[in-house]
């Protein structure tokens, strides 16, 4: 694909924001959608080599693609941009107006509601649940049967979320229903984001009916969880209790619809992304057993034979560097979009009011201008003496500013405890029938990661 993109020149004329050039290679009607749908990371990787900001077309819509850490960081911090664009327009069908998709005062209020149970100082309350689920995972893997990591990762992340943040019963049923529905919804929503032809998706085709059924199941799950908690109130600091006690701007309880949207956001964000990240961690550690061995040695040195604690997690330097490097190289969230509230400037380029902006954290985090051996899995690049040379905003898998993921500490603790539990017990081998190709959806994950868990 050829791209012609003008860069701002150091002249008086350059003081006026430039209009980004269009990327070449757009198809009639489809624009660049087909290329992005077929090879999303490759598409954004090629864009970054030809300009910091270029225009592309997703179907009939013109979108501004941002390709450098400096400008993606500015985008996340600028008050001129908010949630919007192809990703969130598509996700709103599922998420409604929860904390993930809302803007302005509504978003600030919602974030204040959900943040306390997710703060670093609150996570210690969830320590025992994370350890119990990690041990249960290890026990299942000790049977000698092939390990379907794709299924197990989602099952574990759903169980931890349900027990810690929702404190719900019937967890196995919830996990099975949520996993089945979410897999369909996330995959089909990516296609709808790339090919945004709304009327087409109302046609009664089998794939559209399957999507509608899965979407309806997600909404049923949220309503059932809320109804159960209202029927049997529980005292505690879990997130569902915080939502039921939340007040709106007038001091009144939040509406049933907002409560529903918040629970849907929680079900989706806290399970899909953490589950995918666990898959990539086990994939990378199986491919690089030397780092698995170093992780095992570190855990045995810090924890020994006792039960791991949140305090231990902070001391597991290599374990945390492994997670950070996996988040850089294989982030679950590979694409984000924003919308300009008013005409503004970004990196010397004019962005008109209402324009949609898109960028790929994965492409930015793999940029050879920011990293030596940029495609190499190298956890030691996050040692202090090396990490200081990484450009600012070149690795922000949880985003920045007021849109930073509120569950970042929760997810990091969960992943560290799981790794610190299973890696000392097993070394892993890929099974021949595994499919390590990337399954493309709103998240990117191994298609079917099958491993053999060999006891140490």
PDB file of N, CA and C in Angstrom, residues 94-151:
ATOM      1  N   UNK A  94     -23.789  -2.999  22.534  1.00  0.00           N
ATOM      2  CA  UNK A  94     -23.644  -3.909  23.664  1.00  0.00           C
ATOM      3  C   UNK A  94     -23.571  -3.156  24.989  1.00  0.00           C
ATOM      4  N   UNK A  95     -22.722  -2.123  25.048  1.00  0.00           N
ATOM      5  CA  UNK A  95     -22.374  -1.495  26.317  1.00  0.00           C
ATOM      6  C   UNK A  95     -23.309  -0.371  26.728  1.00  0.00           C
ATOM      7  N   UNK A  96     -24.140   0.122  25.813  1.00  0.00           N
ATOM      8  CA  UNK A  96     -25.008   1.233  26.157  1.00  0.00           C
ATOM      9  C   UNK A  96     -24.200   2.461  26.528  1.00  0.00           C
ATOM     10  N   UNK A  97     -24.596   3.131  27.624  1.00  0.00           N
ATOM     11  CA  UNK A  97     -23.920   4.347  28.077  1.00  0.00           C
ATOM     12  C   UNK A  97     -23.272   4.122  29.438  1.00  0.00           C
ATOM     13  N   UNK A  98     -22.487   3.034  29.536  1.00  0.00           N
ATOM     14  CA  UNK A  98     -21.750   2.778  30.763  1.00  0.00           C
ATOM     15  C   UNK A  98     -20.464   3.579  30.800  1.00  0.00           C
ATOM     16  N   UNK A  99     -19.629   3.282  31.781  1.00  0.00           N
ATOM     17  CA  UNK A  99     -18.411   4.068  31.987  1.00  0.00           C
ATOM     18  C   UNK A  99     -17.467   3.984  30.796  1.00  0.00           C
ATOM     19  N   UNK A 100     -17.533   2.896  30.032  1.00  0.00           N
ATOM     20  CA  UNK A 100     -16.620   2.721  28.908  1.00  0.00           C
ATOM     21  C   UNK A 100     -16.982   3.630  27.745  1.00  0.00           C
ATOM     22  N   UNK A 101     -18.269   3.905  27.542  1.00  0.00           N
ATOM     23  CA  UNK A 101     -18.706   4.612  26.336  1.00  0.00           C
ATOM     24  C   UNK A 101     -19.214   6.029  26.597  1.00  0.00           C
ATOM     25  N   UNK A 102     -19.330   6.432  27.844  1.00  0.00           N
ATOM     26  CA  UNK A 102     -19.894   7.755  28.133  1.00  0.00           C
ATOM     27  C   UNK A 102     -18.811   8.821  28.143  1.00  0.00           C
ATOM     28  N   UNK A 103     -19.236  10.081  28.092  1.00  0.00           N
ATOM     29  CA  UNK A 103     -18.329  11.227  28.097  1.00  0.00           C
ATOM     30  C   UNK A 103     -18.780  12.237  29.150  1.00  0.00           C
ATOM     31  N   UNK A 104     -17.909  13.233  29.412  1.00  0.00           N
ATOM     32  CA  UNK A 104     -18.270  14.386  30.214  1.00  0.00           C
ATOM     33  C   UNK A 104     -18.623  14.063  31.654  1.00  0.00           C
ATOM     34  N   UNK A 105     -19.596  14.804  32.184  1.00  0.00           N
ATOM     35  CA  UNK A 105     -19.978  14.676  33.589  1.00  0.00           C
ATOM     36  C   UNK A 105     -20.487  13.271  33.907  1.00  0.00           C
ATOM     37  N   UNK A 106     -21.206  12.684  32.976  1.00  0.00           N
ATOM     38  CA  UNK A 106     -21.728  11.327  33.202  1.00  0.00           C
ATOM     39  C   UNK A 106     -20.578  10.348  33.405  1.00  0.00           C
ATOM     40  N   UNK A 107     -19.555  10.440  32.561  1.00  0.00           N
ATOM     41  CA  UNK A 107     -18.409   9.550  32.690  1.00  0.00           C
ATOM     42  C   UNK A 107     -17.685   9.778  34.015  1.00  0.00           C
ATOM     43  N   UNK A 108     -17.495  11.050  34.404  1.00  0.00           N
ATOM     44  CA  UNK A 108     -16.793  11.335  35.660  1.00  0.00           C
ATOM     45  C   UNK A 108     -17.546  10.751  36.852  1.00  0.00           C
ATOM     46  N   UNK A 109     -18.866  10.895  36.851  1.00  0.00           N
ATOM     47  CA  UNK A 109     -19.652  10.341  37.958  1.00  0.00           C
ATOM     48  C   UNK A 109     -19.574   8.819  37.986  1.00  0.00           C
ATOM     49  N   UNK A 110     -19.683   8.203  36.825  1.00  0.00           N
ATOM     50  CA  UNK A 110     -19.638   6.745  36.763  1.00  0.00           C
ATOM     51  C   UNK A 110     -18.265   6.221  37.197  1.00  0.00           C
ATOM     52  N   UNK A 111     -17.224   6.906  36.779  1.00  0.00           N
ATOM     53  CA  UNK A 111     -15.883   6.463  37.148  1.00  0.00           C
ATOM     54  C   UNK A 111     -15.665   6.575  38.659  1.00  0.00           C
ATOM     55  N   UNK A 112     -16.187   7.658  39.269  1.00  0.00           N
ATOM     56  CA  UNK A 112     -16.059   7.797  40.722  1.00  0.00           C
ATOM     57  C   UNK A 112     -16.786   6.663  41.450  1.00  0.00           C
ATOM     58  N   UNK A 113     -17.862   6.159  40.841  1.00  0.00           N
ATOM     59  CA  UNK A 113     -18.622   5.076  41.462  1.00  0.00           C
ATOM     60  C   UNK A 113     -17.860   3.759  41.437  1.00  0.00           C
ATOM     61  N   UNK A 114     -17.267   3.440  40.298  1.00  0.00           N
ATOM     62  CA  UNK A 114     -16.641   2.117  40.164  1.00  0.00           C
ATOM     63  C   UNK A 114     -15.195   2.088  40.627  1.00  0.00           C
ATOM     64  N   UNK A 115     -14.555   3.240  40.780  1.00  0.00           N
ATOM     65  CA  UNK A 115     -13.129   3.248  41.076  1.00  0.00           C
ATOM     66  C   UNK A 115     -12.764   2.697  42.457  1.00  0.00           C
ATOM     67  N   UNK A 116     -13.503   3.024  43.547  1.00  0.00           N
ATOM     68  CA  UNK A 116     -13.060   2.567  44.874  1.00  0.00           C
ATOM     69  C   UNK A 116     -12.826   1.063  44.996  1.00  0.00           C
ATOM     70  N   UNK A 117     -13.728   0.182  44.505  1.00  0.00           N
ATOM     71  CA  UNK A 117     -13.445  -1.249  44.645  1.00  0.00           C
ATOM     72  C   UNK A 117     -12.281  -1.740  43.790  1.00  0.00           C
ATOM     73  N   UNK A 118     -11.756  -0.882  42.893  1.00  0.00           N
ATOM     74  CA  UNK A 118     -10.687  -1.295  41.995  1.00  0.00           C
ATOM     75  C   UNK A 118      -9.349  -0.624  42.308  1.00  0.00           C
ATOM     76  N   UNK A 119      -9.331   0.232  43.326  1.00  0.00           N
ATOM     77  CA  UNK A 119      -8.084   0.912  43.682  1.00  0.00           C
ATOM     78  C   UNK A 119      -7.059  -0.095  44.189  1.00  0.00           C
ATOM     79  N   UNK A 120      -5.784   0.282  44.092  1.00  0.00           N
ATOM     80  CA  UNK A 120      -4.715  -0.607  44.522  1.00  0.00           C
ATOM     81  C   UNK A 120      -4.876  -1.001  45.987  1.00  0.00           C
ATOM     82  N   UNK A 121      -5.282  -0.049  46.844  1.00  0.00           N
ATOM     83  CA  UNK A 121      -5.398  -0.366  48.263  1.00  0.00           C
ATOM     84  C   UNK A 121      -6.591  -1.254  48.575  1.00  0.00           C
ATOM     85  N   UNK A 122      -7.505  -1.441  47.607  1.00  0.00           N
ATOM     86  CA  UNK A 122      -8.669  -2.299  47.821  1.00  0.00           C
ATOM     87  C   UNK A 122      -8.446  -3.719  47.315  1.00  0.00           C
ATOM     88  N   UNK A 123      -7.440  -3.908  46.486  1.00  0.00           N
ATOM     89  CA  UNK A 123      -7.273  -5.204  45.820  1.00  0.00           C
ATOM     90  C   UNK A 123      -6.899  -6.305  46.800  1.00  0.00           C
ATOM     91  N   UNK A 124      -6.296  -5.946  47.930  1.00  0.00           N
ATOM     92  CA  UNK A 124      -5.932  -6.968  48.898  1.00  0.00           C
ATOM     93  C   UNK A 124      -7.146  -7.784  49.345  1.00  0.00           C
ATOM     94  N   UNK A 125      -8.333  -7.162  49.293  1.00  0.00           N
ATOM     95  CA  UNK A 125      -9.555  -7.889  49.671  1.00  0.00           C
ATOM     96  C   UNK A 125      -9.833  -9.063  48.742  1.00  0.00           C
ATOM     97  N   UNK A 126      -9.308  -8.994  47.514  1.00  0.00           N
ATOM     98  CA  UNK A 126      -9.597 -10.040  46.523  1.00  0.00           C
ATOM     99  C   UNK A 126      -8.487 -11.085  46.442  1.00  0.00           C
ATOM    100  N   UNK A 127      -7.457 -10.905  47.249  1.00  0.00           N
ATOM    101  CA  UNK A 127      -6.272 -11.760  47.196  1.00  0.00           C
ATOM    102  C   UNK A 127      -6.616 -13.240  47.320  1.00  0.00           C
ATOM    103  N   UNK A 128      -7.441 -13.590  48.320  1.00  0.00           N
ATOM    104  CA  UNK A 128      -7.732 -15.007  48.573  1.00  0.00           C
ATOM    105  C   UNK A 128      -8.491 -15.634  47.414  1.00  0.00           C
ATOM    106  N   UNK A 129      -9.421 -14.891  46.794  1.00  0.00           N
ATOM    107  CA  UNK A 129     -10.176 -15.423  45.659  1.00  0.00           C
ATOM    108  C   UNK A 129      -9.247 -15.679  44.483  1.00  0.00           C
ATOM    109  N   UNK A 130      -8.366 -14.724  44.167  1.00  0.00           N
ATOM    110  CA  UNK A 130      -7.436 -14.905  43.055  1.00  0.00           C
ATOM    111  C   UNK A 130      -6.546 -16.122  43.279  1.00  0.00           C
ATOM    112  N   UNK A 131      -6.072 -16.305  44.518  1.00  0.00           N
ATOM    113  CA  UNK A 131      -5.217 -17.457  44.823  1.00  0.00           C
ATOM    114  C   UNK A 131      -6.013 -18.755  44.696  1.00  0.00           C
ATOM    115  N   UNK A 132      -7.232 -18.787  45.217  1.00  0.00           N
ATOM    116  CA  UNK A 132      -8.054 -20.001  45.130  1.00  0.00           C
ATOM    117  C   UNK A 132      -8.322 -20.391  43.682  1.00  0.00           C
ATOM    118  N   UNK A 133      -8.649 -19.421  42.850  1.00  0.00           N
ATOM    119  CA  UNK A 133      -8.934 -19.731  41.447  1.00  0.00           C
ATOM    120  C   UNK A 133      -7.678 -20.146  40.697  1.00  0.00           C
ATOM    121  N   UNK A 134      -6.537 -19.531  41.033  1.00  0.00           N
ATOM    122  CA  UNK A 134      -5.279 -19.937  40.403  1.00  0.00           C
ATOM    123  C   UNK A 134      -4.910 -21.369  40.782  1.00  0.00           C
ATOM    124  N   UNK A 135      -5.130 -21.728  42.047  1.00  0.00           N
ATOM    125  CA  UNK A 135      -4.838 -23.106  42.487  1.00  0.00           C
ATOM    126  C   UNK A 135      -5.795 -24.093  41.835  1.00  0.00           C
ATOM    127  N   UNK A 136      -7.061 -23.720  41.711  1.00  0.00           N
ATOM    128  CA  UNK A 136      -8.021 -24.606  41.049  1.00  0.00           C
ATOM    129  C   UNK A 136      -7.621 -24.828  39.593  1.00  0.00           C
ATOM    130  N   UNK A 137      -7.133 -23.780  38.956  1.00  0.00           N
ATOM    131  CA  UNK A 137      -6.641 -23.894  37.581  1.00  0.00           C
ATOM    132  C   UNK A 137      -5.494 -24.893  37.518  1.00  0.00           C
ATOM    133  N   UNK A 138      -4.543 -24.775  38.423  1.00  0.00           N
ATOM    134  CA  UNK A 138      -3.393 -25.690  38.443  1.00  0.00           C
ATOM    135  C   UNK A 138      -3.838 -27.127  38.710  1.00  0.00           C
ATOM    136  N   UNK A 139      -4.822 -27.314  39.567  1.00  0.00           N
ATOM    137  CA  UNK A 139      -5.307 -28.665  39.840  1.00  0.00           C
ATOM    138  C   UNK A 139      -5.932 -29.288  38.598  1.00  0.00           C
ATOM    139  N   UNK A 140      -6.703 -28.505  37.856  1.00  0.00           N
ATOM    140  CA  UNK A 140      -7.296 -29.033  36.620  1.00  0.00           C
ATOM    141  C   UNK A 140      -6.210 -29.400  35.623  1.00  0.00           C
ATOM    142  N   UNK A 141      -5.168 -28.616  35.557  1.00  0.00           N
ATOM    143  CA  UNK A 141      -4.105 -28.872  34.591  1.00  0.00           C
ATOM    144  C   UNK A 141      -3.211 -30.042  35.011  1.00  0.00           C
ATOM    145  N   UNK A 142      -3.289 -30.428  36.259  1.00  0.00           N
ATOM    146  CA  UNK A 142      -2.459 -31.529  36.724  1.00  0.00           C
ATOM    147  C   UNK A 142      -3.002 -32.894  36.363  1.00  0.00           C
ATOM    148  N   UNK A 143      -4.125 -32.942  35.673  1.00  0.00           N
ATOM    149  CA  UNK A 143      -4.736 -34.226  35.317  1.00  0.00           C
ATOM    150  C   UNK A 143      -3.987 -34.947  34.209  1.00  0.00           C
ATOM    151  N   UNK A 144      -3.147 -34.245  33.482  1.00  0.00           N
ATOM    152  CA  UNK A 144      -2.435 -34.851  32.362  1.00  0.00           C
ATOM    153  C   UNK A 144      -3.147 -34.706  31.038  1.00  0.00           C
ATOM    154  N   UNK A 145      -4.387 -34.233  31.050  1.00  0.00           N
ATOM    155  CA  UNK A 145      -5.126 -34.012  29.802  1.00  0.00           C
ATOM    156  C   UNK A 145      -4.598 -32.772  29.088  1.00  0.00           C
ATOM    157  N   UNK A 146      -4.797 -32.698  27.760  1.00  0.00           N
ATOM    158  CA  UNK A 146      -4.418 -31.473  27.039  1.00  0.00           C
ATOM    159  C   UNK A 146      -5.120 -30.258  27.644  1.00  0.00           C
ATOM    160  N   UNK A 147      -4.408 -29.168  27.727  1.00  0.00           N
ATOM    161  CA  UNK A 147      -4.946 -27.947  28.307  1.00  0.00           C
ATOM    162  C   UNK A 147      -5.438 -27.036  27.189  1.00  0.00           C
ATOM    163  N   UNK A 148      -6.745 -26.790  27.152  1.00  0.00           N
ATOM    164  CA  UNK A 148      -7.313 -25.825  26.218  1.00  0.00           C
ATOM    165  C   UNK A 148      -7.241 -24.458  26.893  1.00  0.00           C
ATOM    166  N   UNK A 149      -6.138 -23.744  26.638  1.00  0.00           N
ATOM    167  CA  UNK A 149      -5.894 -22.474  27.325  1.00  0.00           C
ATOM    168  C   UNK A 149      -6.945 -21.439  26.937  1.00  0.00           C
ATOM    169  N   UNK A 150      -7.415 -21.497  25.698  1.00  0.00           N
ATOM    170  CA  UNK A 150      -8.427 -20.546  25.260  1.00  0.00           C
ATOM    171  C   UNK A 150      -9.651 -20.619  26.164  1.00  0.00           C
ATOM    172  N   UNK A 151     -10.137 -21.830  26.431  1.00  0.00           N
ATOM    173  CA  UNK A 151     -11.313 -21.996  27.289  1.00  0.00           C
ATOM    174  C   UNK A 151     -10.980 -21.730  28.746  1.00  0.00           C
TER     175      UNK A 151
END
